[in-house]
């Protein structure tokens, strides 16, 4: 049997009265902090500080300390020369596939499975995502994310979303795959569609951020700025074009809690295991496929075919076709490959933005299929249009600034 | 090996962020992601617990505020409940804010599955000096109520044992018992009612 909602509320009220009694309400440190971090006047500076701290720890620990301090020295100084010396027959197909360029001086340039593949996986991306997820876990477990959602609410409503959309957006900075499922907490189809499309387009993942800091450090700021502008501009446009509603919701803000050491360790271990079993094979496969396509001449043919579009419209060298193919498997790999193609700084910015937006990686794509094939088709349509418009626009800005 | 008829299916249901996944991990040793924000679990996770040759399949259902689904995660919750008419339901309440979880609890009770209640985060409630009268709650609802703390591992054995005492709730009887002795007049404290309850006819 069932009863009416109002009767149910009465019953809830009555049961609660009879069973729950609260002691004197004393202000706690957590409670005070909870208030301060959600009120705009104190909350917004805190949010900026938190995000800045996140980014600088990410860059200095993962990039400067581990990768530059140890990994680059080990891989470029010892591993690459050793592989080049030991592997037989430079010039053979197997040398090309496993070691790559016999004259390469860095592991980015070599582009063999055992040189670039291992370096990208373990030298750059693994330290990056470990540091990233350590901080992400602190944000998740402390209870800060819902507070950020409250602060972002007004802003996100302007692009057809509500504050809670910040959760999938931030998760997406780690990896777009769980972010796609996290859009389930959004209420309407419109919100989910906008969020999923913006995720696929403008949110770079942790692996990509890590490799960008390493391979193209001078362009990172510009690339992120272009992605942020794209997120806001196209979000604004989509929210006006897509039919549907964007209702206000209540956000349930939990109290702050101390992250539990065991839980943090467990999450990090799960991420590491996921990286070893799901990401590393794709990096290797990506290098293998791209190298085979180079050998067969397919990439050269495709580059010539796409040259008008790439050179005239996007303003980037036609050789960027190769990395764009690799980007479907792993964006980090694509950025690594891109960094070795000679081009102007502005072309590099454009090319890295294109790598980010042109298509989601295969893992994200598969997850989007699962969440609704029809929505996915629409998202792909939007994506194609946005890539053409935004790619051309970035080129135009470059021409206007005289740097393209 | 456990025979088939000794297998129980348990659905864990409750508001978002009350610790369902943490309890689930405690019970099954699984690796469900646990965070401190509502909506961490948006998909169904299954795990198994074997104890004294009995097998329990435990299903961690995404959190919901009510069964009138508001988003895709809540739709999953409604679908899972509808798809398991024979399952035992473990309603998980946050002991620091029982009143918030009771609405969903009552809705789930109206479904008629055998049911029991985990009163989770009991350690946090104690710390904040929120006291929940477990005996009265159990008496009103007519189903087992087990105080637990997933973080500290408190009450896990009691929880497994409560599966066998789970009862299909009777909403009419709950209403009668809750409003029972005296209709709760709005705004009046329950303690004063309890004080005068003796002289009021049932």
XYZ file of C-alpha atoms in Angstrom:
606
model
C 0.000 0.000 0.000
C 1.095 3.563 -0.313
C 0.314 6.898 1.269
C 0.307 10.461 -0.024
C 3.524 12.513 0.032
C 2.145 14.981 2.552
C 1.048 12.161 4.849
C 4.518 10.658 4.419
C 6.162 13.921 5.479
C 3.928 14.066 8.540
C 4.973 10.551 9.408
C 8.676 11.409 8.912
C 8.216 14.370 11.198
C 6.492 12.353 13.880
C 9.016 9.501 13.844
C 11.950 11.926 13.936
C 10.440 13.800 16.873
C 9.988 10.646 18.837
C 13.419 9.134 18.195
C 15.987 11.872 17.619
C 17.223 14.395 20.121
C 20.076 16.738 19.379
C 22.407 18.007 22.049
C 23.469 21.602 22.376
C 24.707 22.891 19.024
C 28.301 23.966 19.477
C 30.274 25.575 16.661
C 33.068 23.297 15.476
C 36.135 24.130 13.431
C 34.775 22.065 10.541
C 31.449 23.845 10.742
C 33.039 27.300 10.692
C 35.317 26.351 7.785
C 32.317 24.847 6.041
C 30.504 28.170 6.230
C 33.499 30.253 5.189
C 34.281 28.167 2.118
C 30.737 28.361 0.783
C 30.008 32.076 1.299
C 31.050 33.975 -1.870
C 33.063 36.697 -0.134
C 35.446 34.247 1.514
C 34.646 31.220 -0.635
C 35.698 32.555 -4.032
C 39.218 33.581 -2.941
C 39.517 30.193 -1.228
C 38.421 28.399 -4.384
C 40.988 30.295 -6.457
C 43.679 29.476 -3.912
C 42.707 25.799 -3.863
C 42.748 25.502 -7.655
C 46.029 27.387 -7.888
C 47.596 25.189 -5.225
C 46.327 22.128 -7.061
C 47.918 23.265 -10.311
C 51.236 24.346 -8.856
C 51.677 21.173 -6.818
C 50.826 19.199 -9.942
C 53.420 21.068 -12.010
C 56.188 21.173 -9.445
C 55.941 17.654 -8.028
C 54.988 15.651 -11.095
C 56.647 17.794 -13.772
C 59.673 19.423 -12.221
C 60.638 17.021 -9.460
C 59.892 13.544 -10.769
C 59.894 13.881 -14.546
C 62.577 16.521 -15.102
C 64.617 15.561 -12.056
C 64.720 11.821 -12.589
C 62.806 10.410 -15.526
C 64.182 12.605 -18.314
C 67.741 11.949 -17.114
C 67.218 8.227 -16.907
C 65.332 7.842 -20.178
C 67.194 10.328 -22.391
C 70.593 9.902 -20.745
C 70.773 6.123 -20.399
C 67.792 4.186 -21.651
C 67.516 5.669 -25.176
C 71.243 5.546 -26.072
C 71.420 2.030 -24.682
C 68.432 0.851 -26.731
C 69.837 2.518 -29.849
C 73.170 0.788 -29.306
C 71.887 -2.641 -28.396
C 68.939 -3.163 -30.744
C 70.128 -4.757 -34.012
C 69.645 -3.428 -37.563
C 68.862 0.285 -37.450
C 66.800 0.822 -40.572
C 64.832 -2.387 -40.184
C 61.098 -2.448 -39.551
C 61.417 -3.910 -36.063
C 63.958 -1.250 -35.104
C 61.557 1.422 -36.329
C 58.644 -0.047 -34.391
C 60.424 -0.734 -31.104
C 63.206 1.861 -30.909
C 62.197 4.376 -33.564
C 64.507 7.031 -34.926
C 68.154 5.873 -34.566
C 69.375 9.479 -34.492
C 66.852 10.725 -31.914
C 68.257 12.483 -28.877
C 65.140 12.463 -26.720
C 62.531 9.871 -25.958
C 59.841 12.145 -27.401
C 61.570 12.200 -30.779
C 62.394 8.521 -31.084
C 58.773 7.341 -31.159
C 59.394 3.629 -30.716
C 57.310 1.441 -28.442
C 60.155 0.735 -26.021
C 61.500 4.284 -26.050
C 58.681 6.831 -26.321
C 56.069 4.306 -25.206
C 57.791 3.585 -21.907
C 58.869 7.186 -21.373
C 55.407 8.644 -21.995
C 53.763 5.975 -19.830
C 56.102 5.752 -16.868
C 58.301 8.819 -17.148
C 55.625 11.432 -17.633
C 52.045 10.280 -17.311
C 52.238 7.917 -14.339
C 53.872 10.481 -12.008
C 51.459 13.122 -13.299
C 48.309 11.155 -12.641
C 49.562 9.906 -9.265
C 50.107 13.455 -8.023
C 46.894 14.558 -9.688
C 44.788 11.846 -8.090
C 46.361 12.320 -4.701
C 45.103 15.899 -4.672
C 41.846 15.001 -6.342
C 41.191 12.428 -3.634
C 41.751 15.071 -0.979
C 39.173 17.283 -2.692
C 36.701 14.401 -3.008
C 37.083 12.982 0.464
C 37.224 16.229 2.404
C 33.830 17.354 1.108
C 35.096 20.396 -0.782
C 33.559 19.547 -4.187
C 29.913 20.266 -3.258
C 31.024 23.635 -1.855
C 32.721 24.458 -5.125
C 29.443 23.464 -6.787
C 27.524 25.997 -4.695
C 30.005 28.739 -5.572
C 29.929 27.946 -9.289
C 26.153 27.737 -9.512
C 25.430 31.249 -10.810
C 28.206 31.044 -13.355
C 27.257 27.617 -14.663
C 23.599 28.577 -14.970
C 24.680 30.989 -17.695
C 25.824 28.055 -19.814
C 22.766 25.896 -19.259
C 24.117 23.890 -16.362
C 23.841 24.124 -12.614
C 26.556 24.186 -9.996
C 26.752 20.445 -9.564
C 28.091 20.162 -13.127
C 31.423 21.203 -11.644
C 31.755 17.660 -10.267
C 31.915 15.884 -13.643
C 34.009 18.777 -14.985
C 36.632 18.375 -12.262
C 36.535 14.582 -12.417
C 37.088 15.003 -16.167
C 40.359 16.798 -15.537
C 41.518 13.459 -14.134
C 39.907 11.239 -16.745
C 36.883 11.830 -18.957
C 35.675 8.241 -18.588
C 34.285 8.436 -15.016
C 33.238 12.019 -15.740
C 30.847 10.842 -18.442
C 29.043 8.566 -15.967
C 29.120 11.278 -13.317
C 26.857 13.384 -15.550
C 24.064 11.114 -14.314
C 23.690 13.383 -11.306
C 22.465 16.142 -13.620
C 18.721 16.371 -13.818
C 17.580 16.988 -17.364
C 18.600 15.515 -20.700
C 19.591 18.992 -21.808
C 22.029 19.372 -18.936
C 23.513 15.938 -19.498
C 23.879 16.557 -23.208
C 25.583 19.913 -22.747
C 27.898 18.583 -20.066
C 28.860 15.491 -22.041
C 29.538 17.499 -25.174
C 31.606 20.081 -23.307
C 33.513 17.287 -21.564
C 34.389 15.632 -24.854
C 35.421 18.950 -26.357
C 37.079 21.152 -23.804
C 38.156 19.198 -20.731
C 41.704 17.852 -21.117
C 42.473 14.789 -18.982
C 45.241 14.414 -16.392
C 47.443 12.393 -18.712
C 47.198 15.101 -21.343
C 47.865 17.879 -18.833
C 50.919 16.019 -17.580
C 52.401 15.512 -21.021
C 51.612 19.091 -22.045
C 53.577 20.423 -19.095
C 56.485 18.290 -20.200
C 56.456 18.336 -23.976
C 55.088 21.792 -24.807
C 55.519 23.795 -21.556
C 55.407 27.215 -23.231
C 52.009 26.652 -24.801
C 50.143 25.166 -21.810
C 48.787 28.466 -20.534
C 47.460 29.488 -23.937
C 45.972 26.095 -24.640
C 44.129 26.078 -21.318
C 42.898 29.611 -21.912
C 41.538 28.649 -25.339
C 39.863 25.565 -23.866
C 38.291 27.598 -21.057
C 37.027 30.242 -23.481
C 35.664 27.499 -25.714
C 33.935 25.850 -22.738
C 32.176 29.070 -21.800
C 31.364 30.338 -25.309
C 30.067 27.068 -26.716
C 28.312 26.229 -23.434
C 26.514 29.550 -23.709
C 25.592 28.851 -27.343
C 24.443 25.281 -26.650
C 22.303 26.332 -23.708
C 20.393 28.618 -26.060
C 20.091 26.180 -28.955
C 19.306 22.930 -27.152
C 15.686 22.615 -26.067
C 14.961 21.594 -22.489
C 15.051 23.068 -19.039
C 17.765 23.868 -16.553
C 16.007 23.782 -13.198
C 17.415 25.091 -9.945
C 18.339 22.361 -7.517
C 19.259 22.088 -3.894
C 22.819 20.985 -3.348
C 23.346 18.680 -0.408
C 26.562 19.918 1.223
C 28.113 17.342 3.558
C 30.231 18.330 6.557
C 34.003 18.371 6.118
C 35.630 15.079 6.998
C 39.251 14.049 7.268
C 40.286 11.927 4.294
C 40.989 8.411 5.535
C 44.484 7.201 4.846
C 43.322 3.734 3.815
C 40.728 5.149 1.450
C 43.249 7.513 -0.174
C 45.735 4.663 -0.590
C 43.062 2.421 -2.053
C 41.997 5.022 -4.597
C 45.575 5.686 -5.670
C 46.236 2.005 -6.036
C 43.084 1.526 -8.126
C 44.094 4.403 -10.396
C 47.604 3.012 -10.797
C 46.279 -0.444 -11.571
C 43.813 1.017 -14.049
C 46.634 2.932 -15.702
C 48.844 -0.150 -16.034
C 46.106 -2.369 -17.425
C 44.120 0.110 -19.533
C 46.358 3.021 -20.472
C 49.826 1.546 -21.074
C 48.596 -1.010 -23.639
C 46.828 1.777 -25.514
C 49.969 3.928 -25.564
C 51.927 0.978 -27.011
C 49.177 0.131 -29.460
C 48.967 3.774 -30.493
C 52.673 3.917 -31.328
C 52.475 0.613 -33.168
C 49.498 1.650 -35.277
C 50.860 5.107 -36.086
C 54.262 3.691 -37.040
C 52.719 1.022 -39.246
C 50.555 3.661 -40.918
C 53.674 5.751 -41.534
C 55.488 2.789 -43.035
C 52.637 1.941 -45.368
C 52.469 5.544 -46.516
C 48.900 5.971 -45.311
C 49.684 8.939 -43.088
C 51.583 10.705 -45.857
C 48.655 10.173 -48.198
C 46.156 11.382 -45.599
C 48.327 14.414 -44.813
C 48.338 15.434 -48.473
C 44.611 14.884 -48.668
C 43.920 16.956 -45.562
C 46.512 19.605 -46.369
C 44.052 22.243 -47.656
C 41.947 21.979 -44.507
C 44.900 21.875 -42.125
C 47.115 24.471 -43.734
C 44.509 26.919 -45.021
C 41.745 26.648 -42.464
C 43.457 25.671 -39.191
C 46.854 27.105 -40.070
C 48.856 24.093 -38.873
C 51.355 21.904 -40.797
C 49.831 18.912 -42.599
C 52.105 16.574 -40.591
C 49.791 17.066 -37.587
C 47.499 14.480 -39.176
C 49.618 11.687 -37.641
C 49.239 12.867 -34.038
C 45.530 13.481 -34.624
C 45.131 9.822 -35.552
C 47.028 8.768 -32.424
C 44.852 11.087 -30.334
C 41.899 8.786 -30.794
C 43.765 6.154 -28.791
C 45.645 8.339 -26.311
C 45.755 12.126 -26.201
C 48.986 12.108 -24.174
C 50.733 10.155 -26.898
C 49.435 12.541 -29.537
C 50.781 15.586 -27.714
C 54.155 13.878 -27.309
C 54.277 13.190 -31.032
C 53.111 16.687 -31.885
C 55.914 18.263 -29.863
C 58.513 16.841 -32.254
C 56.994 18.362 -35.418
C 58.691 21.632 -36.345
C 56.251 24.564 -36.284
C 55.797 28.078 -34.941
C 54.718 28.575 -31.303
C 51.263 29.723 -32.366
C 50.809 26.731 -34.662
C 51.729 24.549 -31.713
C 49.037 26.180 -29.581
C 46.458 25.644 -32.327
C 47.540 22.050 -32.889
C 47.372 21.132 -29.195
C 43.919 22.717 -28.884
C 42.827 20.728 -31.953
C 44.147 17.511 -30.397
C 42.075 18.240 -27.299
C 38.829 19.067 -29.025
C 38.715 17.153 -32.297
C 37.440 13.876 -30.848
C 37.179 12.135 -27.462
C 39.658 9.308 -26.867
C 38.392 5.797 -27.533
C 37.753 5.009 -23.840
C 35.608 8.117 -23.410
C 33.870 7.410 -26.698
C 32.960 3.899 -25.553
C 31.552 5.299 -22.314
C 29.465 7.834 -24.218
C 28.050 5.043 -26.366
C 26.967 3.295 -23.189
C 25.243 6.379 -21.850
C 23.052 6.768 -24.935
C 23.895 6.224 -28.612
C 21.397 8.785 -29.874
C 22.774 11.540 -27.664
C 26.230 10.518 -28.789
C 25.358 11.037 -32.451
C 24.060 14.501 -31.679
C 27.175 15.224 -29.620
C 29.379 14.142 -32.528
C 27.484 16.455 -34.844
C 27.995 19.373 -32.482
C 31.618 18.375 -32.091
C 32.303 18.439 -35.825
C 30.761 21.886 -36.164
C 32.593 23.253 -33.121
C 35.968 21.921 -34.270
C 35.579 23.585 -37.657
C 34.390 26.898 -36.244
C 36.732 27.084 -33.280
C 39.774 25.812 -35.182
C 39.220 28.447 -37.859
C 38.571 31.105 -35.229
C 41.825 30.386 -33.407
C 43.647 30.626 -36.732
C 41.892 33.946 -37.436
C 42.913 35.299 -34.022
C 46.479 34.318 -34.844
C 46.310 36.123 -38.181
C 44.906 39.243 -36.507
C 47.652 39.155 -33.889
C 50.190 38.598 -36.636
C 51.553 35.391 -35.081
C 49.886 32.666 -37.140
C 29.438 -25.171 -1.024
C 26.395 -23.078 -0.353
C 23.187 -24.411 -1.783
C 21.110 -22.161 -3.982
C 18.239 -21.750 -1.559
C 20.599 -20.228 1.001
C 21.355 -17.276 -1.145
C 20.111 -13.836 -0.199
C 20.079 -10.728 -2.343
C 20.420 -7.500 -0.413
C 19.790 -4.073 -1.904
C 21.477 -1.193 -0.128
C 19.323 1.889 -0.490
C 19.438 5.344 1.033
C 20.112 9.037 0.444
C 23.284 10.028 -1.369
C 26.396 10.330 0.797
C 25.189 8.347 3.810
C 27.981 5.786 3.483
C 26.373 3.005 1.473
C 29.509 2.331 -0.540
C 31.671 2.413 2.592
C 29.362 -0.156 4.237
C 29.357 -2.164 1.037
C 33.151 -2.276 0.993
C 33.203 -3.342 4.651
C 30.721 -6.133 4.046
C 32.095 -7.501 0.787
C 35.738 -6.439 0.781
C 35.066 -4.886 -2.610
C 36.560 -1.734 -4.061
C 33.613 0.592 -4.560
C 34.727 4.210 -4.762
C 34.038 6.111 -1.557
C 34.073 9.925 -1.452
C 32.534 12.700 0.579
C 30.101 14.154 -1.913
C 26.565 13.159 -2.878
C 26.458 11.252 -6.145
C 29.748 9.361 -5.934
C 27.992 6.125 -6.883
C 25.920 6.521 -10.034
C 25.987 2.916 -11.138
C 25.244 -0.453 -9.570
C 28.028 -2.369 -7.851
C 27.589 -5.989 -6.796
C 29.570 -7.867 -4.208
C 29.403 -11.104 -2.287
C 29.628 -12.040 1.356
C 29.923 -15.627 2.570
C 29.303 -16.390 6.194
C 28.528 -19.712 7.846
C 27.913 -21.360 4.476
C 25.350 -18.756 3.531
C 25.887 -16.586 0.513
C 24.725 -12.986 0.353
C 24.749 -11.006 -2.864
C 24.967 -7.374 -1.894
C 24.014 -4.651 -4.355
C 25.216 -1.097 -3.773
C 22.462 1.033 -5.316
C 23.068 4.701 -6.239
C 21.737 7.117 -3.632
C 18.323 8.715 -4.046
C 16.339 11.331 -2.179
C 13.049 9.803 -3.239
C 11.679 7.174 -5.597
C 10.249 9.839 -7.897
C 13.488 9.845 -9.859
C 14.944 13.274 -10.369
C 18.078 12.319 -12.293
C 19.595 9.359 -14.133
C 21.308 8.002 -11.009
C 17.998 7.909 -9.154
C 16.383 6.240 -12.156
C 18.919 3.446 -11.739
C 17.919 3.128 -8.070
C 14.205 2.899 -8.892
C 14.842 0.363 -11.637
C 16.930 -1.859 -9.368
C 14.300 -1.834 -6.620
C 11.572 -2.656 -9.129
C 13.684 -5.425 -10.647
C 14.270 -7.254 -7.353
C 10.878 -7.907 -5.771
C 12.302 -10.721 -3.639
C 15.417 -8.963 -2.402
C 15.949 -7.950 1.188
C 16.402 -4.187 1.388
C 18.923 -2.599 3.711
C 17.865 1.009 4.149
C 20.902 3.058 5.127
C 20.250 6.154 7.233
C 22.724 8.823 8.274
C 22.431 8.850 12.071
C 23.334 12.536 12.181
C 20.267 13.383 10.099
C 17.775 10.597 10.365
C 14.846 12.838 9.464
C 16.250 13.432 6.003
C 16.521 9.768 5.111
C 13.148 8.702 6.481
C 11.151 9.928 3.487
C 12.934 7.575 1.094
C 12.877 4.873 3.787
C 9.074 5.069 4.000
C 8.732 5.031 0.225
C 10.892 1.924 0.026
C 8.881 0.360 2.856
C 5.724 0.820 0.833
C 7.255 -1.478 -1.786
C 6.849 -4.359 0.637
C 10.259 -6.032 0.379
C 11.573 -7.538 3.627
C 13.605 -4.748 5.101
C 15.970 -3.680 7.851
C 17.720 -0.443 8.694
C 21.413 0.397 9.066
C 21.809 3.503 11.189
C 25.184 4.469 9.779
C 27.681 7.125 10.902
C 26.655 6.426 14.475
C 30.150 7.514 15.557
C 29.666 10.940 13.968
C 26.269 11.232 15.646
C 27.799 10.473 19.040
C 30.497 13.041 18.444
C 27.897 15.667 17.605
C 25.741 14.648 20.550
C 22.856 13.625 18.362
C 21.181 10.697 20.037
C 18.845 8.351 18.256
C 16.511 6.173 20.269
C 17.158 2.925 18.428
C 14.681 0.898 20.457
C 11.788 3.261 19.758
C 12.725 3.586 16.100
C 12.760 -0.184 15.813
C 9.459 -0.460 17.591
C 7.735 2.137 15.406
C 9.089 0.789 12.129
C 8.653 -2.842 13.132
C 11.912 -3.840 11.438
C 15.436 -4.362 12.819
C 17.490 -1.191 13.241
C 21.264 -1.666 13.551
C 23.610 1.172 14.538
C 26.753 1.001 12.387
C 29.898 2.881 11.559
C 31.349 1.854 8.227
C 34.482 3.880 8.872
C 35.219 2.126 12.158
C 33.708 -1.225 11.239
C 31.132 -1.096 14.043
C 27.996 -3.212 13.828
C 28.962 -5.296 10.788
C 28.132 -8.664 12.361
C 24.841 -7.339 13.702
C 24.043 -6.126 10.214
C 24.540 -9.550 8.649
C 22.512 -11.128 11.410
C 19.711 -8.572 10.857
C 19.251 -9.872 7.300
C 17.509 -12.890 8.821
C 15.206 -10.803 10.973
C 14.216 -8.479 8.118
C 10.444 -7.952 7.958
C 8.130 -6.762 5.212
C 7.038 -3.460 6.747
C 3.361 -2.667 7.277
C 2.896 1.013 6.577
C -0.551 1.176 8.210
C 0.849 -0.355 11.378
C 3.785 2.089 11.282
C 1.371 4.979 11.025
C -0.674 3.632 13.890
C 2.390 3.128 16.083
C 3.963 6.457 15.171
C 0.904 8.586 15.720
C -0.116 5.890 18.182
C -0.768 7.029 21.676
C -1.246 10.630 20.706
C -1.267 12.341 17.350
C 1.946 14.324 17.224
C 0.640 17.884 17.314
C 2.769 20.103 15.140
C 5.408 22.004 17.037
C 5.159 20.069 20.257
C 8.158 18.227 21.635
C 7.963 14.446 21.596
C 9.316 14.201 25.138
C 6.288 15.922 26.604
C 4.077 13.531 24.685
C 5.993 10.584 26.017
C 5.526 12.015 29.507
C 1.754 12.026 29.220
C 1.470 8.912 27.118
C 0.552 6.654 30.026
C -2.906 8.107 30.504
C -3.855 8.279 26.855
C -5.927 5.434 25.461
C -4.416 3.507 22.587
